XYZ file of C-alpha atoms in Angstrom:
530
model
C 100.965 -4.291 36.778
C 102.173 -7.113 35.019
C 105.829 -7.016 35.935
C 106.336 -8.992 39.815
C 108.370 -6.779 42.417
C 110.904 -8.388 44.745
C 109.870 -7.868 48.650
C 111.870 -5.066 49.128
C 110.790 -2.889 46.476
C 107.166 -3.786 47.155
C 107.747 -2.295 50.730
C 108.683 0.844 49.238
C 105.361 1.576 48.307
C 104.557 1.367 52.292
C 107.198 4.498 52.415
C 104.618 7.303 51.052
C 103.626 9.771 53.984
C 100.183 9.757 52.358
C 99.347 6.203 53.788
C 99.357 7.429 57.301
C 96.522 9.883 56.659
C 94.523 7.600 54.388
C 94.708 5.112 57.771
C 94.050 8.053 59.703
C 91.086 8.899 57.419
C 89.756 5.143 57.754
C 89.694 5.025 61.323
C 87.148 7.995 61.396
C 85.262 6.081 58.608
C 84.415 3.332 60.821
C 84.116 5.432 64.037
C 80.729 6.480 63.352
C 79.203 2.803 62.473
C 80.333 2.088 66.871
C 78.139 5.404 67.763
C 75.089 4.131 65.934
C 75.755 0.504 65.820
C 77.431 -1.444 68.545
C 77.193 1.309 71.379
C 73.360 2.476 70.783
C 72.379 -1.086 70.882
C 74.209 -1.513 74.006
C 72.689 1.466 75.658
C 69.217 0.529 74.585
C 69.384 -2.716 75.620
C 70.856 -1.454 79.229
C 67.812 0.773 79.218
C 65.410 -2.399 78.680
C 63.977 -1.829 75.380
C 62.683 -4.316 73.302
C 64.513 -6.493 70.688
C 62.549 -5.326 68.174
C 62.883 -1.678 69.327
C 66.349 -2.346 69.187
C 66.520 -3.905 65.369
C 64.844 -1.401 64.280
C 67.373 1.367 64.385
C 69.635 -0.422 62.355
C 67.301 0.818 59.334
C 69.444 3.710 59.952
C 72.321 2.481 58.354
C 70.684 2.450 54.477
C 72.135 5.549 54.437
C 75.422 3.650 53.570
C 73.666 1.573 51.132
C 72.346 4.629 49.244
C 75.201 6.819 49.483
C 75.686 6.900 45.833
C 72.217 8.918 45.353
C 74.232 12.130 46.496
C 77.564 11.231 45.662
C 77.864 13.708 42.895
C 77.262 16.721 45.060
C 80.501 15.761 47.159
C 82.219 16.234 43.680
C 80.625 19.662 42.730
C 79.160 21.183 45.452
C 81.035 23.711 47.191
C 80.666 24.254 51.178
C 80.899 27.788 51.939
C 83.911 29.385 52.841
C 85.507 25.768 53.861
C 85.868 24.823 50.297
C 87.960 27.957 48.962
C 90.457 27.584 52.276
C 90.870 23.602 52.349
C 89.430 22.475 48.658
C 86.875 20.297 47.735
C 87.326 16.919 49.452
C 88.767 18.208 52.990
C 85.812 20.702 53.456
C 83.380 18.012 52.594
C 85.199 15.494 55.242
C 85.769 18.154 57.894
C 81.685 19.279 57.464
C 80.463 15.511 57.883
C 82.454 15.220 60.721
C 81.183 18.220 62.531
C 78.079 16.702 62.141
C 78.745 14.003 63.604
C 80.231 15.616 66.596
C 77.237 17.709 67.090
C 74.569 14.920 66.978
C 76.854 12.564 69.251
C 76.961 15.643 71.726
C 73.137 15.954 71.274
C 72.547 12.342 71.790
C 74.643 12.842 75.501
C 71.327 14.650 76.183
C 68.953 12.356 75.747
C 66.832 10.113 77.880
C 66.886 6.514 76.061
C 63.271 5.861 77.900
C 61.375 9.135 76.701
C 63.337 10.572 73.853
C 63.165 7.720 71.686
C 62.252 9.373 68.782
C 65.104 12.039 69.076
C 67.697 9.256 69.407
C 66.791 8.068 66.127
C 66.525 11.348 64.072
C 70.318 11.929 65.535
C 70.658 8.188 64.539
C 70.115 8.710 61.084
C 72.009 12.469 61.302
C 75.026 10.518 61.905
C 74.444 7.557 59.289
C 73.930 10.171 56.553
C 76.790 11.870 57.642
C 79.051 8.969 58.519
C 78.465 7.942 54.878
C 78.953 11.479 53.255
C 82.185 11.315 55.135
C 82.760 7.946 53.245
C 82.247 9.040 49.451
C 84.803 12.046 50.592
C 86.826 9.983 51.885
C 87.116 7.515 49.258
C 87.436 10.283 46.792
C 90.410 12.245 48.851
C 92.339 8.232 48.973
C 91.878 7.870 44.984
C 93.012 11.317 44.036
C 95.899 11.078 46.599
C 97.359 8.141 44.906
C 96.218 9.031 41.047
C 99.729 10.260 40.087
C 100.825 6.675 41.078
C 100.683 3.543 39.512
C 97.880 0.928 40.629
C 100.257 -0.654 43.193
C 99.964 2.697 45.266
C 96.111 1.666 44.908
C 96.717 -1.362 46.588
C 98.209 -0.104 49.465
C 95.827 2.429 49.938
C 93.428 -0.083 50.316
C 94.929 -2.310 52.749
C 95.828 1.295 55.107
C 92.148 2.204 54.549
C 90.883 -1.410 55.562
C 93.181 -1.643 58.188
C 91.850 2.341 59.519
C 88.277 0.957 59.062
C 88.395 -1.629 61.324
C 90.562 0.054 63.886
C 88.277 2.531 64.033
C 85.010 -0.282 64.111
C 86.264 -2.562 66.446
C 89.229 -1.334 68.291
C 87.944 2.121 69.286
C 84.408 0.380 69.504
C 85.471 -1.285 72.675
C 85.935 2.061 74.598
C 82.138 2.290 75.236
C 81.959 -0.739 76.620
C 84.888 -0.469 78.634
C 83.782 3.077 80.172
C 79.967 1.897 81.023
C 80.749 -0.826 82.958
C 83.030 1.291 85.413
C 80.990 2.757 88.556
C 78.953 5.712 87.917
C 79.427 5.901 84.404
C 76.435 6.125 82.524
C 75.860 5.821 78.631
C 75.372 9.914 77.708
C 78.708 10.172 79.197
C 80.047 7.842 77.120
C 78.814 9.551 74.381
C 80.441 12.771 75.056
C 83.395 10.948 75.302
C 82.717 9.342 71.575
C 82.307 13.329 70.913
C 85.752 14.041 72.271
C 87.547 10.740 70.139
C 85.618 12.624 67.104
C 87.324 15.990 67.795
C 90.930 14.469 67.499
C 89.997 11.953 64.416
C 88.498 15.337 62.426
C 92.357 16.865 63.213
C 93.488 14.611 59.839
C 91.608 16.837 57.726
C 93.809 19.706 58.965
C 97.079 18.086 59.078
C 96.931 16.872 55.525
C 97.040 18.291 52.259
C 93.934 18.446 49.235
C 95.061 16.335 46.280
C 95.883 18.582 43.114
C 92.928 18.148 40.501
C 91.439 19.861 37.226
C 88.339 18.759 38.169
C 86.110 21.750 38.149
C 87.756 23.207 34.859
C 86.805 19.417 33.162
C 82.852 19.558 34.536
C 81.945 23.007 33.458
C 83.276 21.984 30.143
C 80.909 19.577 30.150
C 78.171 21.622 31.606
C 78.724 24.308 29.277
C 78.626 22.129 26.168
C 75.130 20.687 27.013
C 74.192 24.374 27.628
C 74.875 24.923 24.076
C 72.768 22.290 22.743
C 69.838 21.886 25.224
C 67.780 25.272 24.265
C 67.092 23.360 20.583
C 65.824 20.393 22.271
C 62.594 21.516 22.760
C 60.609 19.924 25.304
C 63.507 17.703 26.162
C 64.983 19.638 29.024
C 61.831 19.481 30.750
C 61.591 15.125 30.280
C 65.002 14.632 31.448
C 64.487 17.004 34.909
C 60.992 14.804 35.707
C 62.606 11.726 34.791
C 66.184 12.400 37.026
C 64.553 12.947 40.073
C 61.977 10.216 39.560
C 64.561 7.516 39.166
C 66.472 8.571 42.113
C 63.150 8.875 44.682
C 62.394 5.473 43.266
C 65.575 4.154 44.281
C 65.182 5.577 47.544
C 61.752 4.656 48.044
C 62.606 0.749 47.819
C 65.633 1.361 50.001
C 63.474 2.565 52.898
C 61.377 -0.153 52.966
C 58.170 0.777 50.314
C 56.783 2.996 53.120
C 52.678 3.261 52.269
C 52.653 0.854 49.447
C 49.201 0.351 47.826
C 48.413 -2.877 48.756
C 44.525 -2.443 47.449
C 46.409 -2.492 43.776
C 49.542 -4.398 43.478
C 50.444 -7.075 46.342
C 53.550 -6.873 48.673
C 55.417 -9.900 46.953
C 55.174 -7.864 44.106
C 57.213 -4.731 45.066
C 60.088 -5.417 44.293
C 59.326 -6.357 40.825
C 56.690 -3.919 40.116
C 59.453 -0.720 41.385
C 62.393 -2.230 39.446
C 59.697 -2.246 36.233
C 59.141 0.868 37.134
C 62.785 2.030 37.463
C 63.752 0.303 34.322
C 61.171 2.150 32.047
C 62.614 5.373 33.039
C 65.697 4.283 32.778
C 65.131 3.260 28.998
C 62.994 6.540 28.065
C 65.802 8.565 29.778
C 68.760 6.816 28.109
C 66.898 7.690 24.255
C 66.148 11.415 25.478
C 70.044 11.715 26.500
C 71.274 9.448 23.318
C 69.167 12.365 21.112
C 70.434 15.011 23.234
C 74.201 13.392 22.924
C 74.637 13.262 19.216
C 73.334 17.408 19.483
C 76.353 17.677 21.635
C 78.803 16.450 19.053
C 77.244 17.974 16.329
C 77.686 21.253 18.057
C 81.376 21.186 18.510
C 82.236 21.540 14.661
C 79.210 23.798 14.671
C 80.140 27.471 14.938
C 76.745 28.671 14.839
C 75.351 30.939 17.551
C 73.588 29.291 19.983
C 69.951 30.016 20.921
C 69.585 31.930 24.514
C 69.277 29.027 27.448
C 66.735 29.965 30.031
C 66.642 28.494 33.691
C 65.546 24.974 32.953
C 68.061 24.364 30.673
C 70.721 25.836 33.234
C 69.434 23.741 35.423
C 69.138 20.772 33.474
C 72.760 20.685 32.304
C 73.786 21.110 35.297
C 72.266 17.795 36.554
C 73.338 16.117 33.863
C 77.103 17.226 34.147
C 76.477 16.464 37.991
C 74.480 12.914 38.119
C 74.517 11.398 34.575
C 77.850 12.462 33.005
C 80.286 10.434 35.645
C 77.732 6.817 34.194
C 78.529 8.663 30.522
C 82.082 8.543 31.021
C 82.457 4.954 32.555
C 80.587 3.437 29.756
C 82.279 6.274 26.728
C 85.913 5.709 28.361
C 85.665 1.521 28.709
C 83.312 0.564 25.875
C 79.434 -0.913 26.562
C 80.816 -4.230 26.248
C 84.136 -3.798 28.692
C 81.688 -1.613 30.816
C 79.153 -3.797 31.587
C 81.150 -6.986 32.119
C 82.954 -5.057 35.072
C 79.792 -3.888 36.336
C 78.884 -7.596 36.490
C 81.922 -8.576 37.975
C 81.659 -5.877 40.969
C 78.023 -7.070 40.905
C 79.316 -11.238 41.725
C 82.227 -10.948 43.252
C 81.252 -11.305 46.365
C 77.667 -12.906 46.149
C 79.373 -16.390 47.894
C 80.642 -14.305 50.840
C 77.076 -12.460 50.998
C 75.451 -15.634 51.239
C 77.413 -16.935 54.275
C 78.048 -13.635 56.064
C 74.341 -13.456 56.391
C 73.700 -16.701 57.808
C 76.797 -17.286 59.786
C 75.542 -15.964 62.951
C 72.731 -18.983 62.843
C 74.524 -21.553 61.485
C 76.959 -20.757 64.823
C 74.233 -21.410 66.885
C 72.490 -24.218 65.159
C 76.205 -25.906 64.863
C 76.016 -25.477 69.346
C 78.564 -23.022 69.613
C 77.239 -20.199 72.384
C 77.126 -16.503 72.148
C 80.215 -16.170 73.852
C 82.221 -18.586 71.595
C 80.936 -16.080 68.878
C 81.495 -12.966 70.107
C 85.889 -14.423 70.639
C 86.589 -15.960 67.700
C 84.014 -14.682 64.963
C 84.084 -11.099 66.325
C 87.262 -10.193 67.933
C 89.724 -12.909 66.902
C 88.257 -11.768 62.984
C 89.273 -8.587 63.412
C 93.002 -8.848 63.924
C 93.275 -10.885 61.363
C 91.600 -8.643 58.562
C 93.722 -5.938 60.253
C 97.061 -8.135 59.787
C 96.332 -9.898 56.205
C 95.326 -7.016 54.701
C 98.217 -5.499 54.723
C 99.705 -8.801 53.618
C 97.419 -9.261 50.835
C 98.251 -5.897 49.487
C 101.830 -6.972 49.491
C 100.928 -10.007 47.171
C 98.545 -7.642 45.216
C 101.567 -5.444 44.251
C 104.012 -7.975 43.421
C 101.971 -9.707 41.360
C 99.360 -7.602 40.115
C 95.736 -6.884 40.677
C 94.153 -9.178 38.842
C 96.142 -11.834 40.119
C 94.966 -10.638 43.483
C 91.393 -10.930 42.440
C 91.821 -14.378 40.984
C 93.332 -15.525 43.994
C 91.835 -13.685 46.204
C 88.466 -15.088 44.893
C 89.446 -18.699 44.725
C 90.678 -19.147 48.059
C 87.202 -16.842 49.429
C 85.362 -19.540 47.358
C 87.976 -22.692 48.994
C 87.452 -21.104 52.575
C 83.844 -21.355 52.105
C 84.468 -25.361 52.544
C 85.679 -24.926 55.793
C 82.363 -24.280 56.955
C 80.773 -26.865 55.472
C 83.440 -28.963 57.280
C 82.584 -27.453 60.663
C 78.955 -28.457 59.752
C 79.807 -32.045 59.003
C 81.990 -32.448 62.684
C 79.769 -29.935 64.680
C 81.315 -27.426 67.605
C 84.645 -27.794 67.679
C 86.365 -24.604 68.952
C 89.729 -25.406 67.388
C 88.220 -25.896 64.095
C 85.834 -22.530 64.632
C 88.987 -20.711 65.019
C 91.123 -22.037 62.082
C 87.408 -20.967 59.844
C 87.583 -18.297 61.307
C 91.291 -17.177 60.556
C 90.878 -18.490 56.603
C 87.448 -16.556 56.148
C 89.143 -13.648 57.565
C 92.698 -14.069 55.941
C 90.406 -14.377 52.395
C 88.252 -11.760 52.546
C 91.026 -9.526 53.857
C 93.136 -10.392 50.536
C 89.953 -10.451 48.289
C 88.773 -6.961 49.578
C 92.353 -4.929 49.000
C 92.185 -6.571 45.327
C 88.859 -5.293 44.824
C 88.880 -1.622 46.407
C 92.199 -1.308 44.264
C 90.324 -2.069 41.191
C 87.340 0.000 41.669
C 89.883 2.259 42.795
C 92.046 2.256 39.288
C 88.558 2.587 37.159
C 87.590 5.864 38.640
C 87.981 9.051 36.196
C 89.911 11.484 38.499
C 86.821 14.131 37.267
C 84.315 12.126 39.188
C 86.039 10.216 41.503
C 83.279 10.441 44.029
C 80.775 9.355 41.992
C 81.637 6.470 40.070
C 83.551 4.749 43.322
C 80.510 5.251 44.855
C 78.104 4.005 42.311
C 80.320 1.183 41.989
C 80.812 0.501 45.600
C 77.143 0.348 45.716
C 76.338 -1.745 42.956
C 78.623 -4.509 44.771
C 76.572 -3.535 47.907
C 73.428 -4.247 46.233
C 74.166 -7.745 44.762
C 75.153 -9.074 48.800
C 72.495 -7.198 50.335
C 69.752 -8.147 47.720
C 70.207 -11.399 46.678
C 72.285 -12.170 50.084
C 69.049 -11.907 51.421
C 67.925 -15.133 50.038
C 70.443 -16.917 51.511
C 67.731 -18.287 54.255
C 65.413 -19.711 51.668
C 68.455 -21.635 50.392
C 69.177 -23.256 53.713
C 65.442 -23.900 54.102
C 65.378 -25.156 50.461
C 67.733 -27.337 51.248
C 65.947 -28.605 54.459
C 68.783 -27.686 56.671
C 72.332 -29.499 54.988
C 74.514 -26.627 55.708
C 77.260 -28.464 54.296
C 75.585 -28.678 50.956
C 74.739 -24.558 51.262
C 78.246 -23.620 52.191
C 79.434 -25.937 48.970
C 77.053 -23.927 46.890
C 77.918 -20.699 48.291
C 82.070 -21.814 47.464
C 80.428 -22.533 43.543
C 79.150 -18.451 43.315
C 82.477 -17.002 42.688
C 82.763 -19.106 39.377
C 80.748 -17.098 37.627
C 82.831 -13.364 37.988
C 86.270 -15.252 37.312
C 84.321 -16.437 34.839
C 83.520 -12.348 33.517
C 87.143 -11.159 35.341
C 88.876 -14.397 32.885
C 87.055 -12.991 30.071
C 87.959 -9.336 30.359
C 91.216 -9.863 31.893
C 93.285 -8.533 28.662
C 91.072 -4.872 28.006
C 91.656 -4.959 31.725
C 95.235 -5.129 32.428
C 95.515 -2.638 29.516
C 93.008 0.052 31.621
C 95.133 -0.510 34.893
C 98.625 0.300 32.963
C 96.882 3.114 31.114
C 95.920 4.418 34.540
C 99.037 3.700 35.995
């Protein structure tokens, strides 16, 4: 909003019942990240397993990378019987959470020494659930708050950030807590993770499924490409190889290239030789659907009778309604130009955070500091104060606006970033650890509220799901790929962490740079929304 609200009418917005469940909600979105992150680690390393053993269940947690891939099915896709009493997004919550419970309760059975293998299929049960859960989630928060203005997005962020890590880090110390007391062992511990699941999953009966005209909307659409797809000839048939191509490709790279043919194309080259790959589809599918769009429109002023559609072109539309038509209606809605300059903005935003998150843990130690200096002040002290300043950073973010948020928000992410390279200039001082420590996490708090409120706004209440998702994971992708670099920099650089950190302060030019750019088409989609 463009219009600033005085502090007491900005605490208003803090008034709306619906805040409490979307916190309630958030805590059991970061609940299952303790079962197979923090306390699986801890009860394979009590149980003497390797390092290595031990990294590599964290594989497990693509799932939340990838999430995106099956986002659309949480927005059309109906679960049996739970859908027609609780609607659309409760079932889906409530039916990844009884996962959940029922794989933690099967991992309480397991031996950690000779059931190995089991731990890690209920691993990965609870991964793909935990982040089915999310997209549901994240869809239930958006259409909760759509008859508000963006300013209820904002606090809906900071409740759901604040939930998050609640759930993450405050109810992630339970584990701990119960193992070391006598004759508690870790299955135990699981079953009571099993039990904290049962009364998290009683949100999804308490509250009440957001009013939409979704499904009336996307078999509009469905039925309108059933119309035109049985003149397309061998069309249908190309776009159903090419769908499911793209998306296995995706998938393929995300799981690590499993079996890649070495004997033809070497492994430096993966990357570059799937995203080829990826991006030839990509272009023959965008002509066959271009082709297949301008049928569409012709057909709406066309009052012929349509020709008879067979299975493959039910099928076909209905894929394309499902997986393709929520990309359709960013791009259609915002314009390629306004489109794609937001995409690139999620894409940068926060490249300079990626780039220190994933080295912070060994500049820490390089710097001197020990693992127990880390685990208070990076770990524990971090998470009160993302807790705390998100909230506080949403309060900014409605008073002043979103974008103003972002701008901000980004500018004092990049500013914070010198901190570090001040710590790597004096070397390990606690009291300067700390104060990093509280400005990285005061920054990112404020940054992130900004941002999950934007992608929040863009979403099309039809596929609210999807494109959150899809976005969500398009800003995923820029930290986790290119944030993966961030140790050839340092190397690059033969070391000079202060000069890295400087560089890493100098990434968030570039999306103000695209937010600056687009901020007036912007502020005019956020009122429109509003």
């Amino acid at each position: 909003m463009s219009e600033s609200h005085s502090f007491r009418q900005t605490l208003t917005y803090f008034k709306d019942r619906r805040l409490l469940s979307i916190f309630c909600f958030g805590i059991a979105s970061g609940f299952p990240w303790v079962m197979i992150g923090s306390a699986m680690s801890g009860w394979l390393k009590d149980e003497g397993l390797s390092r290595s053993s031990i990294g590599l269940f964290g594989l497990i947690f693509v799932a939340y990378s990838i999430n995106f891939l099956w986002s659309p099915l949480v927005d059309r896709l109906k679960i049996p019987v739970l859908t027609a009493k609780m609607g659309q997004r409760r079932s889906w919550i409530l039916t990844a959470q009884l996962v959940i419970l029922l794989a933690a309760v099967q991992l309480s059975q397991l031996d950690a020494n000779n059931q190995l293998n089991m731990m890690a299929l209920f691993g990965l049960i609870i991964a793909i659930s935990g982040a089915t859960q999310d997209i549901a989630i994240d869809a239930y928060r958006i259409d909760s708050l759509a008859d508000k203005d963006s300013n209820y997005m904002a606090a809906g962020s900071a409740m759901a950030t604040a939930g998050w890590w609640t759930g993450y880090a405050g109810l992630g110390s339970i584990p701990f807590i119960l193992v070391d007391q006598p004759n508690w062992q870790w299955p135990q511990v699981y079953l009571v993770l099993a039990v904290i699941m049962v009364v998290l999953m009683l949100t999804a009966f308490i509250v009440r499924e957001p009013l939409s005209n979704r499904e009336k909307l996307q078999n509009q659409i469905e039925s309108n490409y059933l119309r035109a797809l049985p003149s397309q000839g061998n069309r249908p048939l190309i776009i159903l190889l090419i769908l499911p191509l793209i998306i296995l490709s995706i998938l393929y790279a995300n799981i690590g290239y499993p079996a890649w043919p070495t004997q033809f194309i070497a492994d430096e080259f993966k990357f570059s030789a799937i995203s080829l790959f990826i991006a030839t589809l990509l272009v023959i599918f965008i002509k066959q659907l271009s082709s297949l769009n301008r049928t569409v429109q012709s057909q709406k002023t066309d009052d012929s009778v349509p020709l008879p559609a067979v299975i493959i072109h039910r099928l076909t539309a209905w894929l394309l309604t499902t997986l393709v038509a929520p990309i359709q209606e960013f791009f259609q809605r915002n314009g390629t130009g306004l489109a794609v300059s937001i995409l690139l903005f999620i894409f940068l935003f926060k490249l300079g955070e990626a780039y220190l998150g994933r080295m912070s843990i060994v500049f820490y130690r390089e710097v001197g500091f020990s693992n127990s200096d880390i685990a208070y002040y990076s770990k524990m002290l971090n998470w009160a104060v993302t807790i705390v300043f998100s909230l506080i950073g949403s309060v900014f973010t409605i008073r002043y606006g979103i974008l103003k948020g972002l701008f901000i928000g980004g500018i004092a992410m990049a500013s914070s970033n010198l901190l570090f390279a001040l710590m790597a200039l004096v070397g390990p001082d606690k009291a300067l650890f700390a104060l990093t420590v509280f400005v990285d996490g005061f920054t990112s708090a404020w940054g992130s509220v900004a941002f999950v409120a934007l992608l929040s706004v863009l979403c099309n209440k039809t596929f609210t799901a999807s494109q959150y998702a899809l976005m969500a994971s398009l800003g995923t992708f820029g930290r986790v790929m290119l944030g993966s670099y961030s140790g050839v920099m340092v190397d690059w650089l033969d070391g000079n962490w202060a000069l890295f950190f400087v560089l890493t302060a100098l990434m968030v030019i570039p999306s103000l740079l695209f937010l600056y750019a687009i901020r007036e088409p912007l502020t005019k989609l956020i009122h429109n929304q509003s």
